[in-house]
């Protein structure tokens, strides 16, 4: 495969990954960013661990989707990450589900 063909293939994988993310993001409560990966999870716990001369973070997540273009199965039951770098955790806003009036059982 030439360089252009490989770049096109890589772009298609990225686009498919973004579309998957867009389709699944509403199923999760948190977005977690580390220096190496991006995660969606429904439960997350970040603990600072102190050592003699430094500290690190231990991140435990359950019900997880992993942003990784080369991963065959991005849905994972649980993930544990240890990192010396920054961790960003954001809680997603829950959008209320509204059933269209014509489909409502209360009419």
mmCIF file of C-alpha atoms in Angstrom:
data_model
loop_
_atom_site.group_PDB
_atom_site.id
_atom_site.type_symbol
_atom_site.label_atom_id
_atom_site.label_comp_id
_atom_site.label_asym_id
_atom_site.label_seq_id
_atom_site.Cartn_x
_atom_site.Cartn_y
_atom_site.Cartn_z
ATOM 1 C CA UNK A 1 0.000 0.000 0.000
ATOM 2 C CA UNK A 2 1.423 3.411 -0.928
ATOM 3 C CA UNK A 3 1.524 6.374 1.482
ATOM 4 C CA UNK A 4 -1.574 8.003 0.030
ATOM 5 C CA UNK A 5 -3.572 4.778 0.261
ATOM 6 C CA UNK A 6 -2.492 4.328 3.861
ATOM 7 C CA UNK A 7 -3.470 7.928 4.717
ATOM 8 C CA UNK A 8 -6.902 7.429 3.124
ATOM 9 C CA UNK A 9 -7.367 4.185 5.086
ATOM 10 C CA UNK A 10 -6.311 5.899 8.319
ATOM 11 C CA UNK A 11 -8.700 8.809 7.664
ATOM 12 C CA UNK A 12 -11.574 6.383 7.093
ATOM 13 C CA UNK A 13 -10.800 4.633 10.392
ATOM 14 C CA UNK A 14 -10.763 7.986 12.231
ATOM 15 C CA UNK A 15 -14.073 8.991 10.676
ATOM 16 C CA UNK A 16 -15.669 5.648 11.607
ATOM 17 C CA UNK A 17 -14.365 6.034 15.171
ATOM 18 C CA UNK A 18 -15.789 9.542 15.444
ATOM 19 C CA UNK A 19 -19.162 8.327 14.157
ATOM 20 C CA UNK A 20 -19.155 5.525 16.739
ATOM 21 C CA UNK A 21 -18.289 8.035 19.482
ATOM 22 C CA UNK A 22 -21.133 10.305 18.368
ATOM 23 C CA UNK A 23 -23.557 7.351 18.471
ATOM 24 C CA UNK A 24 -22.561 6.107 21.947
ATOM 25 C CA UNK A 25 -21.656 9.256 23.927
ATOM 26 C CA UNK A 26 -25.223 9.745 25.200
ATOM 27 C CA UNK A 27 -25.047 6.351 26.960
ATOM 28 C CA UNK A 28 -22.291 7.512 29.326
ATOM 29 C CA UNK A 29 -22.058 9.808 32.340
ATOM 30 C CA UNK A 30 -18.373 10.825 32.223
ATOM 31 C CA UNK A 31 -15.630 11.786 29.797
ATOM 32 C CA UNK A 32 -12.130 10.939 31.063
ATOM 33 C CA UNK A 33 -8.959 12.202 29.403
ATOM 34 C CA UNK A 34 -5.447 11.038 30.208
ATOM 35 C CA UNK A 35 -2.194 11.737 28.377
ATOM 36 C CA UNK A 36 -2.584 8.488 26.420
ATOM 37 C CA UNK A 37 -6.298 7.822 25.985
ATOM 38 C CA UNK A 38 -9.810 9.208 25.928
ATOM 39 C CA UNK A 39 -12.601 7.272 27.672
ATOM 40 C CA UNK A 40 -16.341 7.376 28.193
ATOM 41 C CA UNK A 41 -17.557 5.721 31.398
ATOM 42 C CA UNK A 42 -20.571 5.465 33.658
ATOM 43 C CA UNK A 43 -18.521 5.264 36.857
ATOM 44 C CA UNK A 44 -15.123 6.794 37.547
ATOM 45 C CA UNK A 45 -12.961 7.094 40.637
ATOM 46 C CA UNK A 46 -9.704 9.069 40.732
ATOM 47 C CA UNK A 47 -7.371 8.603 43.701
ATOM 48 C CA UNK A 48 -4.121 10.481 44.240
ATOM 49 C CA UNK A 49 -1.399 8.126 45.476
ATOM 50 C CA UNK A 50 1.589 9.712 47.227
ATOM 51 C CA UNK A 51 5.033 8.160 47.098
ATOM 52 C CA UNK A 52 8.183 9.222 48.911
ATOM 53 C CA UNK A 53 9.204 11.805 46.295
ATOM 54 C CA UNK A 54 6.239 12.139 43.967
ATOM 55 C CA UNK A 55 2.601 11.214 43.413
ATOM 56 C CA UNK A 56 0.486 9.544 40.747
ATOM 57 C CA UNK A 57 -3.184 9.063 39.974
ATOM 58 C CA UNK A 58 -5.050 5.779 40.002
ATOM 59 C CA UNK A 59 -8.171 5.934 37.849
ATOM 60 C CA UNK A 60 -10.774 3.171 38.044
ATOM 61 C CA UNK A 61 -13.613 3.139 35.529
ATOM 62 C CA UNK A 62 -16.508 0.780 34.863
ATOM 63 C CA UNK A 63 -18.797 0.410 31.878
ATOM 64 C CA UNK A 64 -16.221 1.977 29.558
ATOM 65 C CA UNK A 65 -15.834 2.912 25.902
ATOM 66 C CA UNK A 66 -12.212 3.487 24.811
ATOM 67 C CA UNK A 67 -11.225 5.883 22.021
ATOM 68 C CA UNK A 68 -8.694 3.714 20.209
ATOM 69 C CA UNK A 69 -8.719 3.447 16.445
ATOM 70 C CA UNK A 70 -6.972 0.054 16.332
ATOM 71 C CA UNK A 71 -8.948 -1.678 19.070
ATOM 72 C CA UNK A 72 -11.331 -4.392 17.868
ATOM 73 C CA UNK A 73 -13.716 -4.041 20.830
ATOM 74 C CA UNK A 74 -13.915 -0.591 22.378
ATOM 75 C CA UNK A 75 -16.510 -1.532 25.014
ATOM 76 C CA UNK A 76 -14.817 -2.710 28.208
ATOM 77 C CA UNK A 77 -16.283 -3.802 31.562
ATOM 78 C CA UNK A 78 -13.609 -2.059 33.649
ATOM 79 C CA UNK A 79 -10.387 -0.107 33.165
ATOM 80 C CA UNK A 80 -7.651 0.827 35.637
ATOM 81 C CA UNK A 81 -5.107 3.485 34.689
ATOM 82 C CA UNK A 82 -2.017 4.632 36.602
ATOM 83 C CA UNK A 83 -0.539 7.957 35.493
ATOM 84 C CA UNK A 84 1.852 10.655 36.643
ATOM 85 C CA UNK A 85 0.254 13.123 34.220
ATOM 86 C CA UNK A 86 -2.875 15.236 34.463
ATOM 87 C CA UNK A 87 -6.303 13.621 34.425
ATOM 88 C CA UNK A 88 -9.419 15.398 33.244
ATOM 89 C CA UNK A 89 -12.853 14.095 34.295
ATOM 90 C CA UNK A 90 -16.017 15.776 33.061
ATOM 91 C CA UNK A 91 -19.551 14.812 33.951
ATOM 92 C CA UNK A 92 -21.795 14.851 30.912
ATOM 93 C CA UNK A 93 -25.187 16.514 31.165
ATOM 94 C CA UNK A 94 -28.055 14.094 30.926
ATOM 95 C CA UNK A 95 -30.481 15.038 28.241
ATOM 96 C CA UNK A 96 -34.048 14.287 29.202
ATOM 97 C CA UNK A 97 -35.710 11.876 26.846
ATOM 98 C CA UNK A 98 -39.008 13.201 25.539
ATOM 99 C CA UNK A 99 -41.348 10.832 23.758
ATOM 100 C CA UNK A 100 -43.145 12.569 20.893
ATOM 101 C CA UNK A 101 -46.776 13.284 21.796
ATOM 102 C CA UNK A 102 -48.106 11.135 18.952
ATOM 103 C CA UNK A 103 -46.297 8.118 20.476
ATOM 104 C CA UNK A 104 -47.354 8.809 24.049
ATOM 105 C CA UNK A 105 -49.610 6.315 25.830
ATOM 106 C CA UNK A 106 -51.306 9.090 27.846
ATOM 107 C CA UNK A 107 -53.258 10.662 24.958
#
